[in-house]
């Protein structure tokens, strides 16, 4: 069910605002959206203007629109990407950040055929490898120095600064081979020249996780921060854990980046117990992780909730924190005059049993489930993605992520 955007006002009643930061009235249960999709009233028991449409949220939570900081939506341009609508507005996600599907050689097609027509806001980390993930690990984007064209990469970013918000490099052995840490250093240099953050995929070495962290600085992003791969997870090495803590305290952003082979419930649980929370929650959704084991943003958020991450922190890590990374405003999101962009969701009791990226079972006692997505004066009915049950219970071996030993 969709309300098409028009000139009539939209009244959302009976919501519980969460994740908007300071200054939101505790009694605010109604939001009135007027012309241009801008907020015209916030309060309790607002009067419904003549000709307005109304959504009765029935006590659902309302947060800023969810932001998925790591997904792959260059559908048709790579062999792993999915369509934006599969993981976007109908799943409660208003902003999708593509994490390196395109490099400088094919970004123009990504922009023209996917980004510009999409209803969702799509931003992108540009892959330091010129070809991006065209054939993913079957043809690595980082075979040798010929895979990187620094001049063309810089030119591509300068021509697309409205969309490109950072540089991406995949730093794991199946991708970089004997290159080791060198591609990360090149990518960091390019990011510094462009004054943009660097997102680094970490996985099985080389290079080792420790080397990667030593290259990065405040504002950079480490994705797959709770992976469970041997010689790459932060809970198997106390020195690495303490290094990760120091880096997080210094402003390096730890991103979940669940993916097909990059999230361990046990690693996440132990890290959260010791006070190391992720900066941002993201899915790393692609064709190999959609049905097994990621599903969608709401389910990924529920997993972090299940390992002990506080509810408010889960919401912040799915909204305002990733908004900060990509340069979106994070204040006054419920103030009159601001364009409406919200996710309405419920937190329901559950008995769902699910597997992580390592193939191990876990229980989700509570599920975060989107019910409406609000973009301006348009309201789109939302829900969690539910894959075929057989896929949900299978192991999650993911050769595209470089890990094939799932049990």
Coordinates of C-alpha atoms in Angstrom, one line a residue:
X1 CA 0.0 0.0 0.0
X2 CA 1.4 3.4 -1.0
X3 CA 0.2 6.9 -0.6
X4 CA 1.4 8.8 -3.6
X5 CA 3.0 12.1 -2.8
X6 CA 0.7 15.0 -3.5
X7 CA -0.3 18.4 -2.1
X8 CA -2.5 17.0 0.7
X9 CA -1.1 17.0 4.2
X10 CA -0.1 13.7 6.0
X11 CA -0.8 13.2 9.7
X12 CA 1.1 10.4 11.5
X13 CA -0.5 9.8 14.9
X14 CA 0.4 7.5 17.8
X15 CA 4.1 7.2 17.3
X16 CA 7.0 7.0 19.9
X17 CA 10.0 9.0 18.5
X18 CA 13.4 7.4 19.1
X19 CA 16.8 8.3 17.8
X20 CA 16.3 11.9 17.1
X21 CA 18.8 13.2 19.7
X22 CA 18.2 16.1 22.1
X23 CA 15.3 18.5 22.0
X24 CA 12.5 16.1 21.0
X25 CA 9.4 16.7 23.2
X26 CA 8.7 13.5 25.2
X27 CA 5.0 14.1 24.6
X28 CA 5.3 14.2 20.8
X29 CA 3.1 11.5 19.4
X30 CA 1.8 13.2 16.3
X31 CA 3.7 14.4 13.2
X32 CA 2.0 16.6 10.6
X33 CA 3.7 16.8 7.2
X34 CA 2.6 19.5 4.7
X35 CA 3.6 21.0 1.4
X36 CA 6.9 19.9 -0.1
X37 CA 7.0 17.0 2.4
X38 CA 8.2 19.3 5.2
X39 CA 7.2 18.9 8.8
X40 CA 4.7 21.6 9.9
X41 CA 3.7 20.3 13.3
X42 CA 5.0 18.0 16.1
X43 CA 3.1 17.4 19.3
X44 CA 0.3 15.5 21.0
X45 CA -3.2 15.1 19.6
X46 CA -2.7 17.4 16.6
X47 CA -5.8 18.4 14.7
X48 CA -6.2 16.7 11.3
X49 CA -6.4 19.4 8.6
X50 CA -9.2 19.2 6.0
X51 CA -8.3 16.8 3.2
X52 CA -5.4 15.3 5.0
X53 CA -4.5 11.6 5.0
X54 CA -3.8 9.8 8.3
X55 CA -1.6 6.9 9.4
X56 CA -2.5 5.5 12.8
X57 CA 0.9 4.2 14.0
X58 CA -0.8 2.5 17.0
X59 CA 2.2 3.1 19.3
X60 CA 4.9 2.1 16.8
X61 CA 8.4 3.6 17.2
X62 CA 9.5 6.3 14.8
X63 CA 13.1 6.9 14.0
X64 CA 15.0 8.8 11.4
X65 CA 15.0 6.8 8.1
X66 CA 17.3 3.8 8.4
X67 CA 20.7 4.0 6.6
X68 CA 22.4 0.9 5.4
X69 CA 26.1 1.9 5.2
X70 CA 27.2 -1.3 3.4
X71 CA 25.2 -2.9 0.6
X72 CA 25.7 -3.8 -3.1
X73 CA 23.1 -2.5 -5.5
X74 CA 24.9 -2.1 -8.9
X75 CA 22.4 -4.6 -10.3
X76 CA 23.4 -5.8 -13.7
X77 CA 26.8 -4.2 -13.4
X78 CA 28.3 -6.7 -11.0
X79 CA 27.6 -10.4 -10.5
X80 CA 26.6 -10.1 -6.9
X81 CA 24.5 -6.9 -6.7
X82 CA 20.8 -6.8 -6.0
X83 CA 18.2 -4.2 -7.0
X84 CA 17.8 -1.3 -4.6
X85 CA 14.1 -1.9 -4.0
X86 CA 14.9 -5.3 -2.6
X87 CA 16.7 -3.8 0.4
X88 CA 15.4 -0.2 0.4
X89 CA 12.2 1.6 1.2
X90 CA 10.0 -1.5 1.5
X91 CA 12.4 -2.7 4.2
X92 CA 12.4 0.6 6.1
X93 CA 15.7 1.8 4.6
X94 CA 15.7 5.3 3.1
X95 CA 19.4 5.6 2.3
X96 CA 21.5 2.8 0.8
X97 CA 25.3 3.2 0.7
X98 CA 26.9 1.0 -2.0
X99 CA 30.2 -0.2 -0.7
X100 CA 32.5 -0.4 -3.7
X101 CA 30.5 -2.2 -6.3
X102 CA 31.7 0.3 -8.9
X103 CA 35.2 1.6 -9.7
X104 CA 36.1 4.5 -11.8
X105 CA 35.7 2.6 -15.1
X106 CA 32.0 1.8 -14.6
X107 CA 30.7 4.3 -12.1
X108 CA 28.9 6.3 -14.8
X109 CA 26.6 3.4 -15.6
X110 CA 25.9 2.8 -11.9
X111 CA 24.9 6.5 -11.6
X112 CA 22.7 6.6 -14.7
X113 CA 20.9 3.3 -14.5
X114 CA 20.6 2.6 -10.8
X115 CA 21.2 5.7 -8.6
X116 CA 19.3 8.4 -10.5
X117 CA 16.1 6.3 -11.1
X118 CA 16.0 4.9 -7.5
X119 CA 13.4 6.1 -5.1
X120 CA 15.9 5.5 -2.2
X121 CA 18.8 7.9 -1.7
X122 CA 21.9 6.0 -2.8
X123 CA 25.4 7.1 -2.0
X124 CA 28.6 5.2 -2.8
X125 CA 32.1 4.4 -1.7
X126 CA 34.1 4.2 -4.9
X127 CA 36.2 1.1 -5.3
X128 CA 39.9 1.8 -5.5
X129 CA 40.1 -1.0 -8.1
X130 CA 39.0 0.4 -11.5
X131 CA 36.6 -2.4 -12.4
X132 CA 34.9 -2.7 -9.1
X133 CA 33.1 -5.9 -8.4
X134 CA 32.2 -6.8 -12.0
X135 CA 33.0 -10.4 -11.5
X136 CA 33.8 -10.2 -7.8
X137 CA 36.4 -12.7 -6.7
X138 CA 36.4 -14.6 -9.9
X139 CA 38.3 -11.6 -11.3
X140 CA 39.8 -9.6 -8.4
X141 CA 39.7 -5.9 -8.7
X142 CA 43.1 -5.8 -7.2
X143 CA 45.3 -8.2 -9.2
X144 CA 48.3 -5.8 -9.4
X145 CA 49.2 -2.1 -9.9
X146 CA 47.5 -2.2 -13.3
X147 CA 44.2 -2.6 -11.5
X148 CA 44.3 0.9 -10.0
X149 CA 44.3 4.2 -12.0
X150 CA 44.8 6.9 -9.4
X151 CA 44.3 9.8 -11.8
X152 CA 41.0 8.5 -13.2
X153 CA 39.8 7.6 -9.7
X154 CA 40.4 11.1 -8.5
X155 CA 38.7 12.5 -11.6
X156 CA 35.7 10.2 -11.1
X157 CA 35.2 11.4 -7.5
X158 CA 35.5 15.0 -8.4
X159 CA 32.8 14.6 -11.1
X160 CA 30.5 12.8 -8.7
X161 CA 31.0 14.4 -5.3
X162 CA 27.2 14.6 -4.8
X163 CA 27.1 10.8 -4.7
X164 CA 30.6 9.5 -3.9
X165 CA 31.2 9.8 -0.2
X166 CA 34.4 7.8 0.2
X167 CA 36.9 5.2 -1.1
X168 CA 36.5 1.5 -0.6
X169 CA 39.2 -1.2 -0.6
X170 CA 38.9 -4.9 0.1
X171 CA 41.8 -6.1 2.2
X172 CA 41.8 -9.9 2.4
X173 CA 44.0 -12.5 1.0
X174 CA 41.6 -13.9 -1.7
X175 CA 41.4 -10.4 -3.2
X176 CA 44.9 -8.9 -2.8
X177 CA 47.0 -12.0 -2.9
X178 CA 50.7 -11.2 -2.5
X179 CA 50.0 -7.5 -2.5
X180 CA 49.3 -7.5 1.2
X181 CA 48.7 -4.1 2.8
X182 CA 49.8 -2.1 -0.3
X183 CA 46.3 -1.5 -1.8
X184 CA 45.1 -0.2 1.6
X185 CA 48.0 2.3 1.7
X186 CA 47.3 3.4 -1.9
X187 CA 43.6 3.7 -1.1
X188 CA 44.3 5.7 2.0
X189 CA 46.6 8.1 0.1
X190 CA 43.8 8.7 -2.5
X191 CA 41.2 9.2 0.2
X192 CA 43.5 11.8 1.9
X193 CA 44.0 13.6 -1.3
X194 CA 40.2 13.8 -1.8
X195 CA 39.6 14.5 1.9
X196 CA 37.2 11.6 2.1
X197 CA 36.9 8.6 4.5
X198 CA 38.2 5.2 3.6
X199 CA 36.2 2.1 4.1
X200 CA 38.2 -1.1 4.4
X201 CA 36.9 -4.7 4.2
X202 CA 38.8 -6.9 6.6
X203 CA 38.9 -10.7 6.4
X204 CA 41.3 -13.5 6.1
X205 CA 44.9 -12.4 5.8
X206 CA 47.0 -11.0 4.2
X207 CA 47.0 -8.3 5.4
X208 CA 46.3 -8.9 9.0
X209 CA 43.6 -6.8 10.8
X210 CA 46.3 -5.1 12.9
X211 CA 48.1 -3.8 9.8
X212 CA 44.9 -2.3 8.5
X213 CA 44.1 -0.5 11.7
X214 CA 47.5 1.1 11.7
X215 CA 47.0 2.7 8.3
X216 CA 43.6 4.3 9.2
X217 CA 42.7 7.5 10.9
X218 CA 39.7 9.3 12.4
X219 CA 36.6 9.1 10.2
X220 CA 37.7 6.0 8.3
X221 CA 35.5 2.9 8.5
X222 CA 36.4 -0.8 9.2
X223 CA 33.6 -3.0 7.9
X224 CA 33.1 -6.6 9.0
X225 CA 34.3 -5.6 12.4
X226 CA 32.8 -8.6 14.1
X227 CA 33.8 -11.3 11.6
X228 CA 34.7 -14.7 13.0
X229 CA 37.5 -15.7 10.5
X230 CA 40.7 -17.2 11.8
X231 CA 43.5 -14.7 12.3
X232 CA 41.0 -11.9 11.6
X233 CA 38.6 -11.7 14.5
X234 CA 39.1 -9.2 17.4
X235 CA 38.2 -11.7 20.2
X236 CA 40.9 -14.3 19.4
X237 CA 43.8 -11.9 20.1
X238 CA 43.8 -9.7 23.1
X239 CA 46.3 -7.3 21.6
X240 CA 44.1 -6.9 18.5
X241 CA 41.0 -6.3 20.7
X242 CA 42.8 -3.6 22.7
X243 CA 44.0 -2.0 19.4
X244 CA 40.5 -2.0 18.1
X245 CA 39.2 -0.3 21.3
X246 CA 41.9 2.4 21.0
X247 CA 41.1 3.0 17.4
X248 CA 37.4 3.2 18.1
X249 CA 38.1 5.7 20.9
X250 CA 40.2 7.7 18.4
X251 CA 37.4 8.0 15.9
X252 CA 37.9 5.0 13.6
X253 CA 34.4 3.7 12.9
X254 CA 33.7 0.0 13.4
X255 CA 30.9 -1.1 11.0
X256 CA 29.1 -4.4 11.2
X257 CA 28.9 -5.3 7.5
X258 CA 27.2 -8.6 8.2
X259 CA 27.5 -10.2 4.7
X260 CA 27.6 -13.8 3.8
X261 CA 30.8 -14.6 5.8
X262 CA 31.5 -11.7 8.0
X263 CA 29.4 -11.7 11.2
X264 CA 29.8 -13.9 14.2
X265 CA 27.2 -13.8 17.0
X266 CA 29.9 -14.9 19.5
X267 CA 32.4 -12.3 18.5
X268 CA 29.7 -9.6 18.6
X269 CA 28.4 -10.8 22.0
X270 CA 31.8 -10.9 23.6
X271 CA 32.8 -7.5 22.2
X272 CA 29.6 -5.8 23.4
X273 CA 30.0 -7.4 26.8
X274 CA 33.4 -5.8 27.0
X275 CA 32.0 -2.4 26.0
X276 CA 33.1 -2.3 22.4
X277 CA 30.0 -1.4 20.4
X278 CA 29.9 -1.0 16.6
X279 CA 29.7 2.6 15.3
X280 CA 27.3 1.6 12.6
X281 CA 25.1 -1.4 11.8
X282 CA 25.0 -2.5 8.1
X283 CA 24.0 -5.5 6.1
X284 CA 26.5 -6.1 3.3
X285 CA 23.5 -7.3 1.3
X286 CA 24.2 -8.9 -2.0
X287 CA 23.0 -11.8 -4.1
X288 CA 24.9 -14.4 -2.0
X289 CA 23.8 -13.0 1.4
X290 CA 20.2 -12.0 0.9
X291 CA 18.5 -15.3 1.5
X292 CA 21.3 -16.6 3.8
X293 CA 22.1 -15.4 6.3
X294 CA 21.4 -11.6 6.3
X295 CA 17.8 -11.1 5.1
X296 CA 17.5 -7.3 5.7
X297 CA 18.3 -4.3 7.8
X298 CA 15.7 -4.9 10.5
X299 CA 16.9 -8.5 11.1
X300 CA 20.5 -7.3 11.3
X301 CA 19.5 -4.7 13.9
X302 CA 17.7 -7.4 15.8
X303 CA 20.9 -9.5 15.9
X304 CA 22.8 -6.7 17.6
X305 CA 19.9 -6.2 20.0
X306 CA 20.1 -9.9 20.8
X307 CA 23.8 -9.9 21.8
X308 CA 23.2 -7.1 24.3
X309 CA 23.6 -3.8 22.4
X310 CA 21.2 -1.3 24.1
X311 CA 18.1 -0.5 22.1
X312 CA 18.8 3.2 21.7
X313 CA 22.4 2.4 20.6
X314 CA 21.1 0.0 17.9
X315 CA 18.8 2.7 16.5
X316 CA 21.5 5.4 16.6
X317 CA 23.9 3.0 14.8
X318 CA 21.3 2.5 12.1
X319 CA 20.4 6.1 11.6
X320 CA 22.3 9.1 12.8
X321 CA 25.7 7.4 13.0
X322 CA 25.9 6.4 9.4
X323 CA 24.3 9.7 8.4
X324 CA 27.3 11.4 9.9
X325 CA 29.6 9.2 7.8
X326 CA 28.0 10.2 4.6
X327 CA 27.5 13.9 5.4
X328 CA 23.7 14.0 6.0
X329 CA 22.3 16.4 8.7
X330 CA 21.9 14.7 12.0
X331 CA 20.2 17.5 14.0
X332 CA 16.7 19.0 14.1
X333 CA 15.3 16.0 12.2
X334 CA 11.9 16.5 13.8
X335 CA 11.8 20.3 13.6
X336 CA 9.2 22.2 11.6
X337 CA 10.6 23.0 8.1
X338 CA 12.7 19.9 7.9
X339 CA 11.8 17.4 5.2
X340 CA 10.2 14.3 6.6
X341 CA 12.3 11.1 6.4
X342 CA 11.3 8.4 8.9
X343 CA 11.0 4.7 9.6
X344 CA 8.1 3.5 11.6
X345 CA 8.8 0.1 13.3
X346 CA 7.7 -2.3 16.0
X347 CA 9.8 -4.4 18.4
X348 CA 7.9 -7.7 18.8
X349 CA 8.5 -10.8 20.8
X350 CA 10.0 -13.6 18.7
X351 CA 11.2 -17.1 18.9
X352 CA 13.2 -16.9 15.7
X353 CA 16.2 -19.2 15.3
X354 CA 18.7 -18.1 12.7
X355 CA 22.3 -18.7 11.7
X356 CA 25.2 -16.3 11.6
X357 CA 27.9 -16.1 8.9
X358 CA 29.8 -18.9 10.5
X359 CA 26.9 -21.3 10.3
X360 CA 26.1 -21.3 14.0
X361 CA 22.6 -21.0 15.4
X362 CA 21.3 -18.1 17.5
X363 CA 18.0 -17.1 19.0
X364 CA 16.4 -13.7 18.4
X365 CA 13.9 -13.1 21.3
X366 CA 12.9 -9.7 19.9
X367 CA 12.5 -8.6 16.3
X368 CA 12.7 -5.0 15.0
X369 CA 10.1 -4.9 12.2
X370 CA 9.5 -1.9 9.9
X371 CA 5.9 -1.1 9.2
X372 CA 6.0 2.2 7.3
X373 CA 8.6 4.3 5.5
X374 CA 8.0 8.0 5.2
X375 CA 9.6 10.1 2.5
X376 CA 8.2 13.6 2.4
X377 CA 4.4 13.2 2.0
X378 CA 4.8 9.7 0.6
X379 CA 4.2 6.7 2.9
X380 CA 5.2 3.2 1.9
X381 CA 4.1 0.1 3.7
X382 CA 7.2 -1.8 4.9
X383 CA 8.1 -5.2 6.3
X384 CA 11.0 -7.5 7.0
X385 CA 12.3 -9.7 4.2
X386 CA 11.6 -13.4 4.9
X387 CA 13.6 -15.9 2.8
X388 CA 12.6 -19.5 2.0
X389 CA 12.9 -21.4 5.3
X390 CA 15.4 -23.9 3.8
X391 CA 17.8 -21.1 2.9
X392 CA 17.5 -19.5 6.4
X393 CA 18.8 -22.7 8.1
X394 CA 21.6 -23.6 5.7
X395 CA 25.3 -22.9 6.2
X396 CA 26.6 -19.6 4.7
X397 CA 29.7 -20.4 2.8
X398 CA 30.5 -17.4 0.7
X399 CA 33.3 -17.7 -1.9
X400 CA 32.6 -14.1 -2.9
X401 CA 33.7 -13.0 0.6
X402 CA 36.7 -15.3 0.4
X403 CA 35.5 -17.8 3.0
X404 CA 34.4 -21.2 2.0
X405 CA 34.6 -23.4 5.1
X406 CA 31.2 -22.8 6.7
X407 CA 30.1 -25.9 8.5

